């Protein structure tokens, strides 16, 4: 029986901390984690900090998280992946994931296959604190054949086949949003992925955001607060925290930077050099932004704002 | 540029776009399928609504998306929703058509995007692929599925190594319904050489349309079973200049259609921003 | 097996119709219906029109819908209620509901008891097109004892008791929102009740709104569109469509008008007179607003906007 | 006005407000419980967050709510969410305390808000009550429950006719856990004459605090079982003038505390608007 208090962080007005402290406190070795966003709003700065701190043995349970998983796998942080998608469409697997799965470099990872809807339902179950959700996905497929945690039942109301998937309760959810207040009320613009459910399912939640704003600013548009304060343990202001991924209304996808990453990471040596340059060579996210170049980041903001503006 | 100067990928995008009808809701995956959706909106299906698994419903496509979670996927969307709601809506039957790629397909349209076993098995595959993503979900519940893939013999196989996404399963009548699946299954397979449909009785894929300059024997040799051919075999028209122009404007730096290597043709971020803005599709918003 | 096409209305750019036509087309005799909002954003104008048209034999499946149910029950439109709450807290049942339940006046109604969370889960199941949802509510209570459609299982993952509740698929959902476009994209400010799920679960959805706006206006704030066009069959502009209930950002609750209603409706004769005045005596919602008085309605708008404004 | 000039309902609101601690999340129902929440925020618990089942989380209370779905419930809320999410959050254990009323309660805090059977039964009750609403859900899953009801013998009964909301069920150790319930159950029963708590071993309700001027025998006579009394029985202090003032400002037309008949004291909508605005609680927003 889950104790009521196990999910309740302390409510307090100021949960602001540094990225370094938030990662070391909540992303401990061997923990189970997930990330917000859906490629856009990826928690890139958090992932760099996890790598910088040398966290090991992580299990990630998530939908489609190719870009940040490639970094984490290449850096040797990952023990297990329960998820739906690690790849670049027709291109195939990302470079580090391919090396880990095919050659065990730097180490093998366990992979358990689900679909995106199945992972979504697992988080919805976690958010409602029920042990499972039903779905009509995966029936008739080999996903069922190899994943015995999916149970096919004849449902007790209509008597038809249905798949059950178990709830996820990760130790921590890292979610990057556009705006949050110091108490953790977090507002998201653009598509919301499974974020509203991840923060409720997780035992702890760390919000990183483009801007910390006042509670009064939050209260002007409460409908955008998809994450209420009581789900949140830490708030960290990390402008450009998704680069090179996009952040709706703040900056566009940096396609050329990603291209460089792919080219460089096609060899293990190249990837390690990349890590040295952009992760270990930067003491924090601000140093990373310096290295990428603020002028470049500003151009991505300019580009995004030709298409998307936040109206609030 | 004339209508005969095009790449196989461009032909595939243009043939896919014709599979969408106006007013439909299309659940799009990333890459060429998305460009096909943009193209359809600019030609015969202006009221097409694109839906992305990240949670975006009905965006205006003014720039190309590099992934289904690119912020561009949310440009001026009618509804910015959640992944779980979009998959729920898929399961409710609100989406008419989905587009999927695959590494392997069999004659009943079953797809493999998980692993090529080779000498090994699921646990030690020759090639580990990305996995289902939303593919299984789309194949399970969307109105109909359009498959896009290269026509190659190692892809068109007698039996897929791993059935990631159900087509017509074993092809027996009612196989999908018995399994509990809701959608109508695959309707078309668009390749770089030919277009295939499925027989409404036998559920078997057959050759319906061949592209200009492609030989039937080439197609047959690229399929790992005894391929049926339509009695009314058609030849696709060449793409029009207007289609090719629209396609190239939609993807102005040629980064989707041309692939990763095209990045090297850009001098840097300034040129990329400039090309994107110059080619942005402006509707009055 | 539900055919895919059974839930898909025709997509078209203009679904605008009159309230009269929308009600006569979708609220047919004997159908199963639900309403949006949660007292605030109640579909009062819709209910008046249902009564005006003399629709009979309705089943309502809903959470807490005292005020509009009292009208429908008193007017003899209701055959059955599956829901959680019909009352005014300590005051008890509403006047017409009391007469129907206690004396069968004007006719008896069937009542099936659920909790608000149970009804919420039934609509979530409907919205996901799965046959049931699990909940930890109602365990150990007499709700279970008398409602055999709630199934208690030992869940297959954790082995603990759990209640299952069946999906709802009403024939039609009526939802009042602040703003919608002609295609049916509907935006809600303030709490959202179960509206996002009701429209997905229902076979048809009728949106009534304070204002019809352009699609361009909708696109400026897509995050507020909790109801996408493809769930919607009809759009009706009905300003003050919730009076005397409140509509966030548009008008406050008319406590005195409601007080008059309660006093008047304490007798059957009084209620029938009230119906004659405010429903049968008004050919449409505009005539109702005339009778209530536009000056009074403007005062409620003024009052609301001292506290709530829509920022968009 | 002095601190001894108050109604039983006012005393009940003030005693309830003291059951909330600062920084807690309170799932409030309509009527007096809500006014108690407003009061607590203006006194000892300024960081209390009120949560409404309609989906509003953490509003600023500048005016009183006439129902849980009044737009006032959403005034400057921190998060405007959905009914189903709020019930999910309740089930997750995010809410510390809930406040419930009832028509009947037994010694283990089980509540009836569905029907008084009288000579009849569930299907033909003497009095049909509103039903569970969110009461069962709150009683099942919230951290602890504060019950508010009038102390009357037909309400404090040996056995409730219909168990709408579980308290400690049959009072045996672990009864709630065995049933599958998550919350800790009832912690206090606030009435118009006395305050009751529950024994942590026997789970039985006992008299903890009596209000000024009330006799123990009156309390005992109003309870349908042999009531246990605290060895350390306390007498509640009179409400302070500040408390009464705050209470009356929160409900300036006395429509919640005074009930429906107070409406007749208002001359009309203009006076109602004027009183509401004059007494609005203004925080800088």
mmCIF file of N, CA and C in Angstrom, chain C residues 4-89:
data_model
loop_
_atom_site.group_PDB
_atom_site.id
_atom_site.type_symbol
_atom_site.label_atom_id
_atom_site.label_comp_id
_atom_site.label_asym_id
_atom_site.label_seq_id
_atom_site.Cartn_x
_atom_site.Cartn_y
_atom_site.Cartn_z
ATOM 1 N N UNK C 4 -14.590 2.269 -37.034
ATOM 2 C CA UNK C 4 -13.833 3.508 -36.913
ATOM 3 C C UNK C 4 -14.701 4.706 -37.283
ATOM 4 N N UNK C 5 -15.459 4.534 -38.340
ATOM 5 C CA UNK C 5 -16.166 5.694 -38.858
ATOM 6 C C UNK C 5 -17.330 6.117 -37.967
ATOM 7 N N UNK C 6 -17.744 5.270 -37.034
ATOM 8 C CA UNK C 6 -18.925 5.604 -36.240
ATOM 9 C C UNK C 6 -18.706 6.840 -35.380
ATOM 10 N N UNK C 7 -17.456 7.155 -35.046
ATOM 11 C CA UNK C 7 -17.230 8.312 -34.204
ATOM 12 C C UNK C 7 -16.853 9.557 -34.992
ATOM 13 N N UNK C 8 -16.655 9.408 -36.275
ATOM 14 C CA UNK C 8 -16.146 10.542 -37.029
ATOM 15 C C UNK C 8 -17.285 11.274 -37.714
ATOM 16 N N UNK C 9 -17.584 12.454 -37.230
ATOM 17 C CA UNK C 9 -18.544 13.293 -37.939
ATOM 18 C C UNK C 9 -17.883 13.790 -39.189
ATOM 19 N N UNK C 10 -18.639 14.390 -40.063
ATOM 20 C CA UNK C 10 -18.005 14.946 -41.247
ATOM 21 C C UNK C 10 -17.177 16.133 -40.797
ATOM 22 N N UNK C 11 -15.986 16.220 -41.290
ATOM 23 C CA UNK C 11 -15.166 17.392 -41.043
ATOM 24 C C UNK C 11 -15.586 18.452 -42.041
ATOM 25 N N UNK C 12 -16.017 19.568 -41.551
ATOM 26 C CA UNK C 12 -16.217 20.658 -42.475
ATOM 27 C C UNK C 12 -16.033 21.973 -41.774
ATOM 28 N N UNK C 13 -15.883 23.018 -42.567
ATOM 29 C CA UNK C 13 -15.442 24.291 -42.023
ATOM 30 C C UNK C 13 -16.543 24.990 -41.254
ATOM 31 N N UNK C 14 -17.772 24.678 -41.537
ATOM 32 C CA UNK C 14 -18.857 25.440 -40.919
ATOM 33 C C UNK C 14 -19.916 24.531 -40.308
ATOM 34 N N UNK C 15 -19.883 24.411 -39.003
ATOM 35 C CA UNK C 15 -20.844 23.574 -38.286
ATOM 36 C C UNK C 15 -21.835 24.423 -37.507
ATOM 37 N N UNK C 16 -21.870 25.706 -37.831
ATOM 38 C CA UNK C 16 -22.732 26.614 -37.072
ATOM 39 C C UNK C 16 -24.194 26.322 -37.378
ATOM 40 N N UNK C 17 -24.996 26.175 -36.331
ATOM 41 C CA UNK C 17 -26.436 26.067 -36.539
ATOM 42 C C UNK C 17 -27.161 26.741 -35.392
ATOM 43 N N UNK C 18 -28.484 26.794 -35.498
ATOM 44 C CA UNK C 18 -29.261 27.417 -34.426
ATOM 45 C C UNK C 18 -29.373 26.441 -33.262
ATOM 46 N N UNK C 19 -29.648 26.994 -32.084
ATOM 47 C CA UNK C 19 -29.817 26.139 -30.909
ATOM 48 C C UNK C 19 -30.999 25.196 -31.123
ATOM 49 N N UNK C 20 -32.046 25.723 -31.702
ATOM 50 C CA UNK C 20 -33.241 24.921 -31.964
ATOM 51 C C UNK C 20 -32.886 23.702 -32.831
ATOM 52 N N UNK C 21 -32.175 23.941 -33.902
ATOM 53 C CA UNK C 21 -31.831 22.839 -34.809
ATOM 54 C C UNK C 21 -30.856 21.862 -34.150
ATOM 55 N N UNK C 22 -29.895 22.380 -33.412
ATOM 56 C CA UNK C 22 -28.910 21.494 -32.785
ATOM 57 C C UNK C 22 -29.584 20.577 -31.765
ATOM 58 N N UNK C 23 -30.504 21.135 -30.993
ATOM 59 C CA UNK C 23 -31.192 20.318 -29.989
ATOM 60 C C UNK C 23 -32.113 19.306 -30.653
ATOM 61 N N UNK C 24 -32.860 19.728 -31.651
ATOM 62 C CA UNK C 24 -33.802 18.771 -32.251
ATOM 63 C C UNK C 24 -33.060 17.674 -33.003
ATOM 64 N N UNK C 25 -31.884 17.999 -33.531
ATOM 65 C CA UNK C 25 -31.140 16.978 -34.272
ATOM 66 C C UNK C 25 -30.452 15.983 -33.334
ATOM 67 N N UNK C 26 -29.927 16.455 -32.202
ATOM 68 C CA UNK C 26 -29.068 15.582 -31.387
ATOM 69 C C UNK C 26 -29.667 15.112 -30.063
ATOM 70 N N UNK C 27 -30.650 15.836 -29.529
ATOM 71 C CA UNK C 27 -31.225 15.403 -28.247
ATOM 72 C C UNK C 27 -32.575 14.730 -28.488
ATOM 73 N N UNK C 28 -32.546 13.620 -29.200
ATOM 74 C CA UNK C 28 -33.809 12.986 -29.557
ATOM 75 C C UNK C 28 -34.387 12.214 -28.369
ATOM 76 N N UNK C 29 -35.682 11.978 -28.420
ATOM 77 C CA UNK C 29 -36.359 11.230 -27.358
ATOM 78 C C UNK C 29 -35.614 9.930 -27.066
ATOM 79 N N UNK C 30 -35.427 9.657 -25.808
ATOM 80 C CA UNK C 30 -34.842 8.372 -25.406
ATOM 81 C C UNK C 30 -33.332 8.305 -25.482
ATOM 82 N N UNK C 31 -32.681 9.394 -25.868
ATOM 83 C CA UNK C 31 -31.227 9.314 -26.003
ATOM 84 C C UNK C 31 -30.526 9.479 -24.666
ATOM 85 N N UNK C 32 -29.241 9.170 -24.678
ATOM 86 C CA UNK C 32 -28.396 9.273 -23.493
ATOM 87 C C UNK C 32 -27.494 10.482 -23.675
ATOM 88 N N UNK C 33 -27.481 11.368 -22.682
ATOM 89 C CA UNK C 33 -26.760 12.621 -22.874
ATOM 90 C C UNK C 33 -25.920 13.002 -21.656
ATOM 91 N N UNK C 34 -25.031 13.953 -21.862
ATOM 92 C CA UNK C 34 -24.289 14.547 -20.750
ATOM 93 C C UNK C 34 -24.041 16.012 -21.062
ATOM 94 N N UNK C 35 -23.614 16.726 -20.058
ATOM 95 C CA UNK C 35 -23.422 18.170 -20.167
ATOM 96 C C UNK C 35 -22.036 18.546 -19.675
ATOM 97 N N UNK C 36 -21.471 19.587 -20.273
ATOM 98 C CA UNK C 36 -20.157 20.056 -19.842
ATOM 99 C C UNK C 36 -20.231 20.971 -18.641
ATOM 100 N N UNK C 37 -19.072 21.466 -18.273
ATOM 101 C CA UNK C 37 -18.988 22.372 -17.139
ATOM 102 C C UNK C 37 -19.122 21.643 -15.822
ATOM 103 N N UNK C 38 -19.079 22.430 -14.775
ATOM 104 C CA UNK C 38 -19.273 21.841 -13.437
ATOM 105 C C UNK C 38 -20.005 22.906 -12.627
ATOM 106 N N UNK C 39 -21.307 23.010 -12.881
ATOM 107 C CA UNK C 39 -22.182 24.057 -12.358
ATOM 108 C C UNK C 39 -21.814 25.354 -13.087
ATOM 109 N N UNK C 40 -20.605 25.874 -12.865
ATOM 110 C CA UNK C 40 -20.114 26.923 -13.751
ATOM 111 C C UNK C 40 -20.017 26.337 -15.151
ATOM 112 N N UNK C 41 -20.368 27.124 -16.157
ATOM 113 C CA UNK C 41 -20.483 26.680 -17.558
ATOM 114 C C UNK C 41 -21.577 25.623 -17.769
ATOM 115 N N UNK C 42 -22.565 25.581 -16.891
ATOM 116 C CA UNK C 42 -23.723 24.705 -17.107
ATOM 117 C C UNK C 42 -24.434 25.095 -18.409
ATOM 118 N N UNK C 43 -24.980 24.089 -19.090
ATOM 119 C CA UNK C 43 -25.658 24.334 -20.374
ATOM 120 C C UNK C 43 -27.120 24.713 -20.152
ATOM 121 N N UNK C 44 -27.356 25.836 -19.559
ATOM 122 C CA UNK C 44 -28.720 26.204 -19.191
ATOM 123 C C UNK C 44 -29.576 26.478 -20.432
ATOM 124 N N UNK C 45 -29.037 27.215 -21.391
ATOM 125 C CA UNK C 45 -29.822 27.535 -22.592
ATOM 126 C C UNK C 45 -30.202 26.260 -23.350
ATOM 127 N N UNK C 46 -29.295 25.307 -23.374
ATOM 128 C CA UNK C 46 -29.588 24.016 -24.024
ATOM 129 C C UNK C 46 -30.739 23.320 -23.304
ATOM 130 N N UNK C 47 -30.675 23.328 -21.981
ATOM 131 C CA UNK C 47 -31.704 22.658 -21.187
ATOM 132 C C UNK C 47 -33.063 23.315 -21.411
ATOM 133 N N UNK C 48 -33.086 24.639 -21.441
ATOM 134 C CA UNK C 48 -34.356 25.322 -21.732
ATOM 135 C C UNK C 48 -34.906 24.876 -23.090
ATOM 136 N N UNK C 49 -34.036 24.771 -24.067
ATOM 137 C CA UNK C 49 -34.499 24.396 -25.412
ATOM 138 C C UNK C 49 -34.979 22.939 -25.443
ATOM 139 N N UNK C 50 -34.302 22.068 -24.703
ATOM 140 C CA UNK C 50 -34.761 20.669 -24.609
ATOM 141 C C UNK C 50 -36.179 20.636 -24.032
ATOM 142 N N UNK C 51 -36.409 21.437 -23.018
ATOM 143 C CA UNK C 51 -37.733 21.483 -22.381
ATOM 144 C C UNK C 51 -38.759 22.082 -23.348
ATOM 145 N N UNK C 52 -38.365 23.171 -24.000
ATOM 146 C CA UNK C 52 -39.253 23.832 -24.971
ATOM 147 C C UNK C 52 -39.710 22.852 -26.054
ATOM 148 N N UNK C 53 -38.780 21.989 -26.467
ATOM 149 C CA UNK C 53 -39.118 21.040 -27.548
ATOM 150 C C UNK C 53 -39.817 19.792 -27.021
ATOM 151 N N UNK C 54 -39.959 19.693 -25.710
ATOM 152 C CA UNK C 54 -40.693 18.550 -25.148
ATOM 153 C C UNK C 54 -40.013 17.209 -25.331
ATOM 154 N N UNK C 55 -38.691 17.195 -25.301
ATOM 155 C CA UNK C 55 -37.956 15.930 -25.446
ATOM 156 C C UNK C 55 -38.230 15.056 -24.223
ATOM 157 N N UNK C 56 -38.401 13.762 -24.441
ATOM 158 C CA UNK C 56 -38.771 12.856 -23.347
ATOM 159 C C UNK C 56 -37.822 11.662 -23.252
ATOM 160 N N UNK C 57 -37.851 11.040 -22.082
ATOM 161 C CA UNK C 57 -37.181 9.738 -21.912
ATOM 162 C C UNK C 57 -35.675 9.798 -21.934
ATOM 163 N N UNK C 58 -35.098 10.932 -21.550
ATOM 164 C CA UNK C 58 -33.645 11.071 -21.585
ATOM 165 C C UNK C 58 -32.979 10.327 -20.428
ATOM 166 N N UNK C 59 -31.825 9.740 -20.720
ATOM 167 C CA UNK C 59 -30.930 9.266 -19.670
ATOM 168 C C UNK C 59 -29.769 10.247 -19.583
ATOM 169 N N UNK C 60 -29.503 10.745 -18.393
ATOM 170 C CA UNK C 60 -28.343 11.621 -18.201
ATOM 171 C C UNK C 60 -27.309 10.863 -17.382
ATOM 172 N N UNK C 61 -26.085 10.826 -17.883
ATOM 173 C CA UNK C 61 -24.969 10.203 -17.169
ATOM 174 C C UNK C 61 -23.981 11.316 -16.875
ATOM 175 N N UNK C 62 -23.848 11.665 -15.611
ATOM 176 C CA UNK C 62 -23.043 12.853 -15.316
ATOM 177 C C UNK C 62 -22.606 12.871 -13.853
ATOM 178 N N UNK C 63 -21.731 13.841 -13.548
ATOM 179 C CA UNK C 63 -21.170 13.931 -12.206
ATOM 180 C C UNK C 63 -22.127 14.657 -11.258
ATOM 181 N N UNK C 64 -21.973 15.971 -11.133
ATOM 182 C CA UNK C 64 -22.826 16.778 -10.241
ATOM 183 C C UNK C 64 -23.538 17.787 -11.109
ATOM 184 N N UNK C 65 -24.813 17.610 -11.318
ATOM 185 C CA UNK C 65 -25.544 18.461 -12.270
ATOM 186 C C UNK C 65 -26.900 18.845 -11.694
ATOM 187 N N UNK C 66 -26.902 19.280 -10.450
ATOM 188 C CA UNK C 66 -28.148 19.530 -9.747
ATOM 189 C C UNK C 66 -29.059 20.527 -10.448
ATOM 190 N N UNK C 67 -28.511 21.695 -10.775
ATOM 191 C CA UNK C 67 -29.369 22.789 -11.224
ATOM 192 C C UNK C 67 -30.083 22.474 -12.526
ATOM 193 N N UNK C 68 -29.322 21.967 -13.500
ATOM 194 C CA UNK C 68 -29.987 21.696 -14.774
ATOM 195 C C UNK C 68 -30.825 20.425 -14.698
ATOM 196 N N UNK C 69 -30.416 19.472 -13.868
ATOM 197 C CA UNK C 69 -31.236 18.266 -13.699
ATOM 198 C C UNK C 69 -32.572 18.608 -13.042
ATOM 199 N N UNK C 70 -32.564 19.577 -12.138
ATOM 200 C CA UNK C 70 -33.824 19.934 -11.491
ATOM 201 C C UNK C 70 -34.828 20.448 -12.520
ATOM 202 N N UNK C 71 -34.354 21.238 -13.465
ATOM 203 C CA UNK C 71 -35.222 21.725 -14.545
ATOM 204 C C UNK C 71 -35.733 20.574 -15.402
ATOM 205 N N UNK C 72 -34.808 19.715 -15.816
ATOM 206 C CA UNK C 72 -35.183 18.622 -16.731
ATOM 207 C C UNK C 72 -36.135 17.636 -16.063
ATOM 208 N N UNK C 73 -35.867 17.333 -14.800
ATOM 209 C CA UNK C 73 -36.729 16.396 -14.069
ATOM 210 C C UNK C 73 -38.108 17.013 -13.876
ATOM 211 N N UNK C 74 -38.133 18.276 -13.469
ATOM 212 C CA UNK C 74 -39.419 18.943 -13.253
ATOM 213 C C UNK C 74 -40.241 19.026 -14.529
ATOM 214 N N UNK C 75 -39.553 19.175 -15.660
ATOM 215 C CA UNK C 75 -40.265 19.286 -16.940
ATOM 216 C C UNK C 75 -40.628 17.921 -17.511
ATOM 217 N N UNK C 76 -40.253 16.849 -16.821
ATOM 218 C CA UNK C 76 -40.640 15.513 -17.272
ATOM 219 C C UNK C 76 -39.827 14.967 -18.425
ATOM 220 N N UNK C 77 -38.612 15.464 -18.592
ATOM 221 C CA UNK C 77 -37.778 15.012 -19.716
ATOM 222 C C UNK C 77 -36.952 13.774 -19.377
ATOM 223 N N UNK C 78 -36.826 13.447 -18.101
ATOM 224 C CA UNK C 78 -35.821 12.470 -17.661
ATOM 225 C C UNK C 78 -36.440 11.124 -17.308
ATOM 226 N N UNK C 79 -35.826 10.078 -17.834
ATOM 227 C CA UNK C 79 -36.195 8.720 -17.472
ATOM 228 C C UNK C 79 -35.221 8.176 -16.434
ATOM 229 N N UNK C 80 -33.931 8.477 -16.609
ATOM 230 C CA UNK C 80 -32.914 7.814 -15.793
ATOM 231 C C UNK C 80 -31.732 8.737 -15.537
ATOM 232 N N UNK C 81 -31.165 8.627 -14.348
ATOM 233 C CA UNK C 81 -29.974 9.377 -13.943
ATOM 234 C C UNK C 81 -28.925 8.381 -13.476
ATOM 235 N N UNK C 82 -27.768 8.386 -14.121
ATOM 236 C CA UNK C 82 -26.612 7.650 -13.611
ATOM 237 C C UNK C 82 -25.613 8.717 -13.214
ATOM 238 N N UNK C 83 -25.403 8.874 -11.927
ATOM 239 C CA UNK C 83 -24.533 9.979 -11.567
ATOM 240 C C UNK C 83 -24.148 9.972 -10.118
ATOM 241 N N UNK C 84 -23.577 11.098 -9.710
ATOM 242 C CA UNK C 84 -22.938 11.148 -8.400
ATOM 243 C C UNK C 84 -23.663 12.049 -7.408
ATOM 244 N N UNK C 85 -24.298 13.097 -7.900
ATOM 245 C CA UNK C 85 -24.751 14.103 -6.949
ATOM 246 C C UNK C 85 -25.892 14.906 -7.519
ATOM 247 N N UNK C 86 -27.000 14.942 -6.794
ATOM 248 C CA UNK C 86 -28.135 15.795 -7.129
ATOM 249 C C UNK C 86 -28.568 16.461 -5.847
ATOM 250 N N UNK C 87 -28.066 17.640 -5.590
ATOM 251 C CA UNK C 87 -28.477 18.260 -4.339
ATOM 252 C C UNK C 87 -27.783 19.563 -4.093
ATOM 253 N N UNK C 88 -28.105 20.140 -2.934
ATOM 254 C CA UNK C 88 -27.520 21.416 -2.532
ATOM 255 C C UNK C 88 -26.897 21.261 -1.169
ATOM 256 N N UNK C 89 -25.897 20.405 -1.061
ATOM 257 C CA UNK C 89 -25.195 20.241 0.199
ATOM 258 C C UNK C 89 -26.174 19.998 1.332
#
